[in-house]
Coordinates of C-alpha atoms and ligand atoms in Angstrom, one line a residue:
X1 CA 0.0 0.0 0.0
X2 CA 1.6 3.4 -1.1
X3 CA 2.1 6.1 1.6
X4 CA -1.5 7.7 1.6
X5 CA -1.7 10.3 4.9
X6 CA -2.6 12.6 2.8
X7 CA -4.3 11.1 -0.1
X8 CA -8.0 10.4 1.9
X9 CA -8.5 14.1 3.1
X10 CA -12.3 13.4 3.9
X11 CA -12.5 10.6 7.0
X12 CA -13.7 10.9 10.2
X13 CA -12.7 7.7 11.6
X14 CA -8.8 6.6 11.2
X15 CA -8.8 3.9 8.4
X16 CA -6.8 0.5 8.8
X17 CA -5.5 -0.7 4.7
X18 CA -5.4 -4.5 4.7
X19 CA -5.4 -7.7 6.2
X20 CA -3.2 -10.9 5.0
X21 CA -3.9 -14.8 5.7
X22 CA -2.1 -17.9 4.2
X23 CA -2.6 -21.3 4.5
X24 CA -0.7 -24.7 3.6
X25 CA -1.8 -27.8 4.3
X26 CA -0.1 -31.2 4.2
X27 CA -2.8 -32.8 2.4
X28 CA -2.0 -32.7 -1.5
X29 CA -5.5 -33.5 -2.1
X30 CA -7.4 -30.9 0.3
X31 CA -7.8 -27.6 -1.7
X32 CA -7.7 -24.6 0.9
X33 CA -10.0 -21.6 -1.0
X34 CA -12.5 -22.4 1.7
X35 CA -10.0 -21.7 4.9
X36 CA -8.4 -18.6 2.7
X37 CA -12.2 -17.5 2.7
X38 CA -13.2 -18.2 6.2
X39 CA -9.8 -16.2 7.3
X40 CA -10.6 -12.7 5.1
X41 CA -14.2 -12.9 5.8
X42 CA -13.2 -12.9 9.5
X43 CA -10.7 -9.7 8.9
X44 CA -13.6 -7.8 6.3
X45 CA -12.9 -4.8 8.6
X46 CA -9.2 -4.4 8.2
X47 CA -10.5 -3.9 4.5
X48 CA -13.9 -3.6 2.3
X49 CA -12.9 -2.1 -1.0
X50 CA -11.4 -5.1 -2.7
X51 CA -9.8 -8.6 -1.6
X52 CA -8.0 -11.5 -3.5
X53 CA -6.5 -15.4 -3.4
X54 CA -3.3 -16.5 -5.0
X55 CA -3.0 -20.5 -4.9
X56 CA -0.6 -22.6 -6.3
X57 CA -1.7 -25.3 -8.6
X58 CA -0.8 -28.7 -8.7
X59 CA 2.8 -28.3 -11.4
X60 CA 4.0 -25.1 -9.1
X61 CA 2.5 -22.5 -11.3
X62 CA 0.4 -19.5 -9.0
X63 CA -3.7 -18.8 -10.0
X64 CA -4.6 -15.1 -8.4
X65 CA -8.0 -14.5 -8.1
X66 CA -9.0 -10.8 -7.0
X67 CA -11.4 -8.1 -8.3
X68 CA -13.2 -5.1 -6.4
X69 CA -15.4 -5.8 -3.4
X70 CA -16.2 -7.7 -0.4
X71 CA -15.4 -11.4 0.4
X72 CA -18.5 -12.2 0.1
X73 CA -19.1 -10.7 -3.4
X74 CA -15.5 -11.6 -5.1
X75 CA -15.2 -15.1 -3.6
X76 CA -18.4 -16.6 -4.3
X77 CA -18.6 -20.5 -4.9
X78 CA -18.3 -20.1 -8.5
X79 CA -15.2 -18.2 -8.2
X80 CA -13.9 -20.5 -5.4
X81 CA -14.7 -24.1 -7.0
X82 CA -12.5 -22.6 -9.6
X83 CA -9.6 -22.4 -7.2
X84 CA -7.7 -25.9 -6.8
X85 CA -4.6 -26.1 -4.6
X86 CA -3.6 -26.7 -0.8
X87 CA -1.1 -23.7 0.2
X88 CA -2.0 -20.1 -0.7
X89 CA -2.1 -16.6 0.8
X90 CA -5.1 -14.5 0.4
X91 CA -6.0 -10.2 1.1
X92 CA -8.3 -7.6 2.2
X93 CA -7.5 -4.0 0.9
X94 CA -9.0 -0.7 1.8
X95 CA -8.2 1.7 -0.9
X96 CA -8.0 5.3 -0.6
X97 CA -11.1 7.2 -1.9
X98 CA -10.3 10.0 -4.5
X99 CA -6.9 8.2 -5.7
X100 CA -8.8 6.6 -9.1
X101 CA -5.6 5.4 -9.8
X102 CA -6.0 2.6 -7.1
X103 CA -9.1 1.0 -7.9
X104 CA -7.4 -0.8 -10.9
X105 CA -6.8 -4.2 -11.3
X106 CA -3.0 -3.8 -10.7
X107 CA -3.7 -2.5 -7.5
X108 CA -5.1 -4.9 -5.7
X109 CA -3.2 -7.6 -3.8
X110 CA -2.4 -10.2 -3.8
X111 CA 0.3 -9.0 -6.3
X112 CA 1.3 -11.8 -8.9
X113 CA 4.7 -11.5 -9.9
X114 CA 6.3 -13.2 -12.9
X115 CA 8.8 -13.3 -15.3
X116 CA 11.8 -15.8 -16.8
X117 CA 13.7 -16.3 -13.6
X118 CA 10.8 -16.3 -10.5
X119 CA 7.2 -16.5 -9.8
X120 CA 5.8 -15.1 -6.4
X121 CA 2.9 -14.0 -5.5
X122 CA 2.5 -11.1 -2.7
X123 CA -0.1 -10.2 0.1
X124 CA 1.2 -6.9 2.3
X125 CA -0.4 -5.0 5.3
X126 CA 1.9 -1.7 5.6
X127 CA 3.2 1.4 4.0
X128 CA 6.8 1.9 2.9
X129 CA 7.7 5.8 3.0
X130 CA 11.1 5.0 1.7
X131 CA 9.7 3.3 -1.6
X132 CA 10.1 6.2 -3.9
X133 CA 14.1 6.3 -3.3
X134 CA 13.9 2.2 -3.5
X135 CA 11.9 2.7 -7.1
X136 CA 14.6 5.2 -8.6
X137 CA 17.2 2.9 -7.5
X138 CA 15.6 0.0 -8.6
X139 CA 14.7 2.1 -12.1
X140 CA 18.7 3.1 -12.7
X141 CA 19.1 -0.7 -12.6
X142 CA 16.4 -1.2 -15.8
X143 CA 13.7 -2.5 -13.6
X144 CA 10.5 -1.3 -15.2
X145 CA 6.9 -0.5 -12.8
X146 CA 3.6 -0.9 -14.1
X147 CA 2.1 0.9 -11.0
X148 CA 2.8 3.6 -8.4
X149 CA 3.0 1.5 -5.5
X150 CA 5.2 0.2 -2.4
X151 CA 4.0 -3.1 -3.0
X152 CA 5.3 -3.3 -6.6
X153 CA 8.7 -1.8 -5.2
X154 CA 8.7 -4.6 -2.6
X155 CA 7.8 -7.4 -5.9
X156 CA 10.8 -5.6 -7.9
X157 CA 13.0 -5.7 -5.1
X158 CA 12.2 -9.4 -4.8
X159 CA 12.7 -10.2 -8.5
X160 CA 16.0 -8.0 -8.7
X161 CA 17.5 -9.8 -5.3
X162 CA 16.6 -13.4 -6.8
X163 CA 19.6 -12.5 -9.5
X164 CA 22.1 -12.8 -6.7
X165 CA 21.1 -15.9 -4.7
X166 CA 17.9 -18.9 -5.0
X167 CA 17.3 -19.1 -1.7
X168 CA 14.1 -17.4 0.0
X169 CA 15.3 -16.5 3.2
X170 CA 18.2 -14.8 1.8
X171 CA 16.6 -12.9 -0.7
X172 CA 13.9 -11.7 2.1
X173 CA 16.6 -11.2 4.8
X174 CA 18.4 -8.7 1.8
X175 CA 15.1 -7.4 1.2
X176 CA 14.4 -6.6 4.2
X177 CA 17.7 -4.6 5.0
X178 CA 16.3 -1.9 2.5
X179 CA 13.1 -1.6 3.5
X180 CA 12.4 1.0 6.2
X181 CA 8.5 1.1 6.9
X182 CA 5.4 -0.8 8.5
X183 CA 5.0 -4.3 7.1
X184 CA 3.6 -7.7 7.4
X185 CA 4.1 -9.5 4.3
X186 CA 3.3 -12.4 2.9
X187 CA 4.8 -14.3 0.2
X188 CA 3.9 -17.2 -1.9
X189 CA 6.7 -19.0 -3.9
X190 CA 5.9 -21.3 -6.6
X191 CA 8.4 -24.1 -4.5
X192 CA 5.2 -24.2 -2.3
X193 CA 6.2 -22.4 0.6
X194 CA 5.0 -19.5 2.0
X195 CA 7.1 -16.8 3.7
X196 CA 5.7 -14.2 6.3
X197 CA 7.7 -11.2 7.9
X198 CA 7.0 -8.7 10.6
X199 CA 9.2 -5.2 10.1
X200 CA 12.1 -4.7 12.8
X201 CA 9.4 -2.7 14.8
X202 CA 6.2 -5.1 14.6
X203 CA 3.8 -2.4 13.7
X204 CA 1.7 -4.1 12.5
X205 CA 0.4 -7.9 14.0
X206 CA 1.0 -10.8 12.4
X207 CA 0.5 -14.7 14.1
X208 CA 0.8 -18.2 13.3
X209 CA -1.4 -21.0 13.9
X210 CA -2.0 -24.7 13.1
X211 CA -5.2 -26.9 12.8
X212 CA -4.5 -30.8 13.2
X213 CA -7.4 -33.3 12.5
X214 CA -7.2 -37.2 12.5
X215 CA -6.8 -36.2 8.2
X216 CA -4.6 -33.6 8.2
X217 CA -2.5 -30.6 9.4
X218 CA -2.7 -26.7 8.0
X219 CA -0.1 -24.2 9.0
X220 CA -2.1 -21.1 8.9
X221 CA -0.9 -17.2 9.2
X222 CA -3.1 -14.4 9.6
X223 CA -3.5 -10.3 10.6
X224 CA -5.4 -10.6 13.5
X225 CA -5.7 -14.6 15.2
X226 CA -10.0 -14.2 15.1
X227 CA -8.3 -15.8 11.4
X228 CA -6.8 -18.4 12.9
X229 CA -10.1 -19.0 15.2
X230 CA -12.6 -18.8 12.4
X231 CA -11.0 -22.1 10.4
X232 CA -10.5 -23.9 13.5
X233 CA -7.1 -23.5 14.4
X234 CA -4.8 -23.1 17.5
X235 CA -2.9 -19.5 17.6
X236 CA 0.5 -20.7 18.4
X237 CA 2.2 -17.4 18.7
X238 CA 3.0 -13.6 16.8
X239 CA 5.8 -13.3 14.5
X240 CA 7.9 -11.4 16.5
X241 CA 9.2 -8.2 15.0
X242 CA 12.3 -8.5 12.3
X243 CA 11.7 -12.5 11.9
X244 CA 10.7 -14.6 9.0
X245 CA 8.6 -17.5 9.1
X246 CA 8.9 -19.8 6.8
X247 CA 5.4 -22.2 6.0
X248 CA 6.1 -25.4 4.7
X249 CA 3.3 -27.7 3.5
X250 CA 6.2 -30.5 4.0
X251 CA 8.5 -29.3 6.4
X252 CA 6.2 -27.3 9.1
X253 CA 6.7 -24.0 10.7
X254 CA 10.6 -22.7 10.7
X255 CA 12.0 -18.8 11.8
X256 CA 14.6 -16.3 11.6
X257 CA 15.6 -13.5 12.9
X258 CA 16.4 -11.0 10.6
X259 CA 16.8 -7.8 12.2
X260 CA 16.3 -7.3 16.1
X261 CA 15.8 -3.9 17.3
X262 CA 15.8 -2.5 20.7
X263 CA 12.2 -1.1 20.3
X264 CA 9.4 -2.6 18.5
X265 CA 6.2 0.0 17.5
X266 CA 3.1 -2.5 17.2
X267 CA 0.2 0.7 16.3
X268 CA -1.8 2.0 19.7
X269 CA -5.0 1.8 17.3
X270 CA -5.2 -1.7 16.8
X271 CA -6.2 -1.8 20.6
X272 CA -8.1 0.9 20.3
X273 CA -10.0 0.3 17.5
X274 CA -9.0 -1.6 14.4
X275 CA -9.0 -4.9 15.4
X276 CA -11.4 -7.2 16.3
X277 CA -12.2 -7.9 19.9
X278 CA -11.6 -11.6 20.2
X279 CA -8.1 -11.1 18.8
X280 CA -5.1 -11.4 20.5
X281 CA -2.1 -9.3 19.6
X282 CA 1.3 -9.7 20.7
X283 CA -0.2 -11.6 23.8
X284 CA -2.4 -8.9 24.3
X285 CA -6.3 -9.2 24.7
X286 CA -7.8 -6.9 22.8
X287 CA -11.2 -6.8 24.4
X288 CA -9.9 -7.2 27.9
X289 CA -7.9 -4.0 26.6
X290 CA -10.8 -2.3 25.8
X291 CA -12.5 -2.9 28.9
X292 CA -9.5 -1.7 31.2
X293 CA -9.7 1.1 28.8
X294 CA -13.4 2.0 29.7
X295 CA -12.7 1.1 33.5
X296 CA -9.8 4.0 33.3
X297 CA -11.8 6.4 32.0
X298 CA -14.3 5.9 35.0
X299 CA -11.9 5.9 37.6
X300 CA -11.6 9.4 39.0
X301 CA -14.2 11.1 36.5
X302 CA -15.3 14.0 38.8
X303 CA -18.4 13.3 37.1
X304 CA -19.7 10.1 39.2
X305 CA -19.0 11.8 42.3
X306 CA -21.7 14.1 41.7
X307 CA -25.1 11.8 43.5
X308 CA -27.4 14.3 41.7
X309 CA -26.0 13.4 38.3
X310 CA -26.0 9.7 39.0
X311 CA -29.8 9.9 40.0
X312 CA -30.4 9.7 36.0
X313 CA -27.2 9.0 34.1
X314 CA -27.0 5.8 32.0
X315 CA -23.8 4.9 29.9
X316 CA -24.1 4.7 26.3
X317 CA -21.7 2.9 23.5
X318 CA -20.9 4.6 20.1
X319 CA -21.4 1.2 18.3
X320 CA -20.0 -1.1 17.7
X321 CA -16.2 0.1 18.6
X322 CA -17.2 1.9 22.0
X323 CA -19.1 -1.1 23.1
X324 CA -16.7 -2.9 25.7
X325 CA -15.3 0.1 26.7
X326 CA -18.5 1.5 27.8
X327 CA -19.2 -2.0 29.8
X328 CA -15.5 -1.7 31.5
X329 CA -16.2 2.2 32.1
X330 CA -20.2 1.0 33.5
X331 CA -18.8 -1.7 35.8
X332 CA -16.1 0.7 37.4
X333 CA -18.8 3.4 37.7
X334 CA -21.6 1.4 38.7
X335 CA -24.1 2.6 36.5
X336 CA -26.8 0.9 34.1
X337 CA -25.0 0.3 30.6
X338 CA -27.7 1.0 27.9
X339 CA -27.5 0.4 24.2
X340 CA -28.9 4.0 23.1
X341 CA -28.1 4.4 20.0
X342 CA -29.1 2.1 17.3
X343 CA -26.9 0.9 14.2
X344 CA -28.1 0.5 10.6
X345 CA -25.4 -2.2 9.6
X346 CA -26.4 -2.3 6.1
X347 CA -24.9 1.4 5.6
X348 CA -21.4 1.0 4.5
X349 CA -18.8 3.3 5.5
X350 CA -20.7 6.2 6.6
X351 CA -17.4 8.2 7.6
X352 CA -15.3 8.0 4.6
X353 CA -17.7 10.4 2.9
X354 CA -16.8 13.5 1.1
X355 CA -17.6 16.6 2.2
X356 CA -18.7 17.6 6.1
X357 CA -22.5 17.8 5.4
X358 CA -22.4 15.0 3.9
X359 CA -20.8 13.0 6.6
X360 CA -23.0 14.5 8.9
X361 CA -26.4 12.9 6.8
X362 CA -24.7 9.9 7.0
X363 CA -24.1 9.9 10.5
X364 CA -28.3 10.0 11.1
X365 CA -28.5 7.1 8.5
X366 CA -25.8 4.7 10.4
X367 CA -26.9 5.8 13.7
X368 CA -30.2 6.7 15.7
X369 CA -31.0 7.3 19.6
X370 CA -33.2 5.2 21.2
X371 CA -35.7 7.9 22.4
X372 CA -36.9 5.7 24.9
X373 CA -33.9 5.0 26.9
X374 CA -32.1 8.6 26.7
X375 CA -34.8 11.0 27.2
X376 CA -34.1 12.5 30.5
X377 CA -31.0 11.1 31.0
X378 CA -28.1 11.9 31.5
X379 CA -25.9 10.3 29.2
X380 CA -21.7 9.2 29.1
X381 CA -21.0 8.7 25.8
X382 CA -17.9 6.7 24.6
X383 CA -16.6 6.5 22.2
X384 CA -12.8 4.8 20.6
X385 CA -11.5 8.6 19.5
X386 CA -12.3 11.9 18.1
X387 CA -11.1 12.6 14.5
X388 CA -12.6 15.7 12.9
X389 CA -15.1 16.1 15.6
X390 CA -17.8 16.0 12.9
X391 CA -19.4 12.7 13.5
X392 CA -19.2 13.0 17.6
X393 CA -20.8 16.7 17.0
X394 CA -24.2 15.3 15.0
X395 CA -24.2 12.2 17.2
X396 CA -24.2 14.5 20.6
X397 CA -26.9 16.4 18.8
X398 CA -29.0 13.6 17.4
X399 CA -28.8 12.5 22.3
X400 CA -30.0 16.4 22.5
X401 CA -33.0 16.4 19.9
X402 CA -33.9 12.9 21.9
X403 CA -34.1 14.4 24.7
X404 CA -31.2 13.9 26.9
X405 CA -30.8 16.3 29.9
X406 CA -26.6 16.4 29.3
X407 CA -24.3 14.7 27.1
X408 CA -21.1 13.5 28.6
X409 CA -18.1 12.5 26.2
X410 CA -15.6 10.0 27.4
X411 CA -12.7 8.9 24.7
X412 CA -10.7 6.1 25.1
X413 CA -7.9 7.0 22.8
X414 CA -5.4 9.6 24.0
X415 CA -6.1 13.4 21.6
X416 CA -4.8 12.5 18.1
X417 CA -3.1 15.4 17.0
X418 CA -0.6 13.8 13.9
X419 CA -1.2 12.1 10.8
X420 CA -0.3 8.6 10.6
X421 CA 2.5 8.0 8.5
X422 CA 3.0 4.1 8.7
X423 CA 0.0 3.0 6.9
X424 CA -3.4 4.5 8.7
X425 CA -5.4 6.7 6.3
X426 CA -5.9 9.9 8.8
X427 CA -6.3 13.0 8.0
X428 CA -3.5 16.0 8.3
X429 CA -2.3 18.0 11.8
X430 CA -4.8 20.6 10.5
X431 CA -8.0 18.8 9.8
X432 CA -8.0 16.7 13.3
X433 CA -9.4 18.4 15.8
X434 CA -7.1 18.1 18.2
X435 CA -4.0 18.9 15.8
X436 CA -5.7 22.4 15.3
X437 CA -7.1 23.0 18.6
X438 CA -3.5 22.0 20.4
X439 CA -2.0 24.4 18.0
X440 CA -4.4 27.5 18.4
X441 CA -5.4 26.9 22.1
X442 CA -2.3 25.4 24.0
X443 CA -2.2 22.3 26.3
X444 CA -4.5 23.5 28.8
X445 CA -7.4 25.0 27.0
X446 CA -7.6 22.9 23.9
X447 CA -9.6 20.2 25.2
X448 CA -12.1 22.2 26.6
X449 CA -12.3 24.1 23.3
X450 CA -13.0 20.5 21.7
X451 CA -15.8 20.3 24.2
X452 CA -17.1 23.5 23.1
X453 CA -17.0 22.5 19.5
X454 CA -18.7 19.2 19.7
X455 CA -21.5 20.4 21.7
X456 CA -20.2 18.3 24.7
X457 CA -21.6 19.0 28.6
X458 CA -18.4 17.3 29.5
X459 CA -15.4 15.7 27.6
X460 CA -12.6 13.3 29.2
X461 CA -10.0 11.3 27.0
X462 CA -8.0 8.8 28.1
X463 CA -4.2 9.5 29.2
X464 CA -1.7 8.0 27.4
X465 CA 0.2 6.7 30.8
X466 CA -3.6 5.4 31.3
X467 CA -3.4 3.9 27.7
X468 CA -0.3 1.9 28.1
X469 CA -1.4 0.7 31.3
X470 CA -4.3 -0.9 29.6
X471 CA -1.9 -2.4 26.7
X472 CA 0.3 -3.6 29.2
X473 CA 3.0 -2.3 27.1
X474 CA 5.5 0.4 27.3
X475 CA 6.3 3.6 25.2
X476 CA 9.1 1.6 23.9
X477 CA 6.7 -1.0 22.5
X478 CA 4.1 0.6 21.3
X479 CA 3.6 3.4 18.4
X480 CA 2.1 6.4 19.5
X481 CA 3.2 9.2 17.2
X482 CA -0.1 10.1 16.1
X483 CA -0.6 10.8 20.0
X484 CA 2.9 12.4 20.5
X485 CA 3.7 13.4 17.5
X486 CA 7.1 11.7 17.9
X487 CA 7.7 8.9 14.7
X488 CA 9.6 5.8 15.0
X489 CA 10.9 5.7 11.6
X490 CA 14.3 7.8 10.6
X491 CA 12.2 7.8 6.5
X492 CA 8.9 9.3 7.9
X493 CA 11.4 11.7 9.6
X494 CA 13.1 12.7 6.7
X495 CA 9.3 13.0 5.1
X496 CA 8.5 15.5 8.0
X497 CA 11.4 16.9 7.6
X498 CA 11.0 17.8 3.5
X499 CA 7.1 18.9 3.9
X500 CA 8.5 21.3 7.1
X501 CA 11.1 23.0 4.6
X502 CA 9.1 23.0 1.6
X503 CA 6.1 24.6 3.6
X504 CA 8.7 27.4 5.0
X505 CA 9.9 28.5 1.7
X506 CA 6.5 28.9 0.8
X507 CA 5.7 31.4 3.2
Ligands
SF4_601 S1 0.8 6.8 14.1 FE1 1.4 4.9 15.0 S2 -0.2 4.6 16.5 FE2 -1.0 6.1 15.2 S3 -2.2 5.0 13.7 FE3 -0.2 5.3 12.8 S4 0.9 3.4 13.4 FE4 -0.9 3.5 14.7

């Protein structure tokens, strides 16, 4: 996925690109399209606008199957009783809206590479900022691109290290030296193996499972492990940061470290928000994270202390991402947890619209208050975090016109106040609400001028000392930049660097 901060300018919600599952199974005869199936359908959310199979056919050659869509939609059993083979990876893309360029064919993974000397096929959750100096470099040595893309550079990369050595873990291990960014990788070989890699800093998750029946045995690798849970597997651990794993459909599971660093980076927002709730990441429960999360925010809220206020106040989820915060905040606060706002699932991203009144109309098709359980109440909201502020301002309003007698706002992500530079389609400094408000208010007013904004009685966010306590996981393990604005990678750095200069000799 190509760097893309700034290509999405219009969300309100911070958007996750892709997720990546592979299978290979010791059974020649056993074709795996279903289990590749089951595994996306389980990780739709890291991804909607397109997804995509690569097996390899009985002879070594690879079949990709991919086209614009849901699972549901591209893999139908037409589609899949067309796909014969028992090790292949599979992939969920989000694409970037207003970048036309992306919804092509080309651009969606898994990427299919082939020419004279190697045939690989490619599934990769990540951004590489460093990719436009890797393409130039890679151009002065006559490779030629057929897309704009960091995946691409990662295929050329492949293709150009596969004229030094044949073997797969050296190749990838060269590979990886280059590559400076967010990744987790998978790659399919036409030898049958499959290859998976976790950057240096593990920013993104990646696990391993296995499922063993009296027939036969799969080695499975997925995003998030609600993959490995879906096809009946056992997680058996994450790829750690800087390793390779190496799937063999003969040979079992074998690793290597490639690169260890002193830090790893695994993203804040998966907790927070991206990934599933019965996923565990890096040994990490994700709901039980979310519900230390809501428990935080209710411990020392000057609000509960208040007996008059707690006379009527009920806690409300923004669903479906607020939900197990708001039972952890409810349960430390002792008050009745009520679902008051109802969903529409059938409306598809409702905050990746373009323009603010349009986002706000969508807001009052996705969501609605339950009149009957908010009128005269006093309602805590939560919510996972505040982007623009646009969508938390109409739903506060849509609690109001319900008849709520206050609307109290409690956030259990830390302010966001920078982009996301490793992969996360966010918006710029100057379009998050926090970003600006920081900027124009200073550290003590600014959240109170976010209150004002949104229409808020109250507002609280969670601390980050408060966050990592939840995560169980220090500032050395965790990125956090969009929260501190401080960036784990020396290329996004540089990046920062360039826009500063190029915006200064502007003014
Ligand atoms: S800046 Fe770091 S923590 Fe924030 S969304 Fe990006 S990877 Fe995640």
């Amino acid at each position: 996925m190509a760097l893309n901060c700034k290509k999405n300018l219009k969300i309100d919600k911070p958007i996750e690109q892709c997720a990546v599952f592979g299978v290979a199974s010791k059974d020649k005869t056993f074709t795996i399209s279903r289990q590749l199936y089951l595994g996306l359908i389980s990780q739709q959310h890291r991804g909607q606008e397109s997804t995509g199979i690569s097996i390899l056919k009985t002879g070594g050659s690879i079949v990709t199957y991919k086209n614009k869509g849901l699972v549901s939609q591209v893999l139908n059993d037409k589609a899949l009783s067309k796909l014969w083979g028992n090790v292949g990876i599979a992939h969920n893309r989000y694409a970037t809206t207003g970048a036309q360029e992306y919804d092509s064919l080309e651009y969606i993974q898994p990427y299919h590479f082939k020419n004279d000397e190697i045939e690989f096929s490619l599934a990769f959750n990540g951004t590489i900022p460093n990719y436009h100096e890797l393409k130039q470099e890679l151009e002065a040595h006559g490779r030629i691109f057929i897309t704009n893309t960091d995946t691409e550079v990662i295929a050329q990369l492949i293709a150009y290290t596969a004229n030094k050595t044949d073997s797969w873990p050296e190749i990838l291990k060269e590979m990886s030296k280059s590559l400076d960014g967010s990744y987790s990788l998978l790659i399919l070989t036409s030898e049958s193996d499959i290859y998976a890699i976790r950057d240096p800093l593990g920013f993104k998750p990646l696990c391993i499972g296995e499922m063993i029946t009296k027939e036969r045995k799969h080695y499975i690798v997925s995003s998030e492990s609600c993959g490995i849970d879906v096809v009946g597997g056992n997680l058996l651990r994450d790829v750690r940061p800087g390793e390779i794993i190496h799937l063999s459909s003969e040979k079992g599971i074998h690793s290597e470290m490639v690169i260890e660093s002193e830090r790893t980076a695994l993203c804040q927002f998966e907790f927070v928000y991206f990934a599933r709730p019965d996923s565990i990441i890096d040994g990490v429960s994700v709901a039980q994270t979310r519900l230390q999360l809501g428990i935080n925010l209710a411990k020392n809220d000057p609000i509960l202390a208040d007996p008059h206020f707690r006379e009527n106040a009920i806690v409300v989820p923004v669903p479906d991402s607020g939900r197990s915060v708001a039972v952890g905040y409810a349960q430390e606060a002792k008050l009745p947890y009520m679902e008051g706002l109802m969903k529409n699932r059938y409306v598809w991203r409702t905050f990746i619209m373009p323009g603010q009144k349009k986002r706000e109309a969508a807001v009052k098709e996705k969501l609605n208050p339950i009149k009957i359980f908010v009128e005269g109440k006093n309602v805590i909201l939560l919510d996972d975090s505040i982007v623009r502020g646009t969508t938390t301002k109409k739903i506060i309003s849509l609690i109001r016109e319900a008849g709520a007698l206050s609307v109290n706002v409690r956030i259990s992500c830390p302010p966001v106040i920078r982009p996301c530079y490793m992969g996360i389609d966010f918006p710029t400094t100057s379009e998050l609400i926090a970003g600006r408000f920081k900027e124009l208010y200073g550290n003590e007013a600014y959240i109170d001028e976010i209150r004002k904004k949104i229409g808020a009685d109250s507002l609280r966010y969670q601390t980050i000392e408060d966050l990592m306590n939840a995560i169980g996981k220090g500032k050395d393990q965790l990125c956090m930049a969009c929260l501190t604005g401080i960036y784990p990678l020396k290329s996004v750095n540089r990046i920062i660097e360039f826009e500063k200069a190029i915006s200064s000799n502007r003014n």
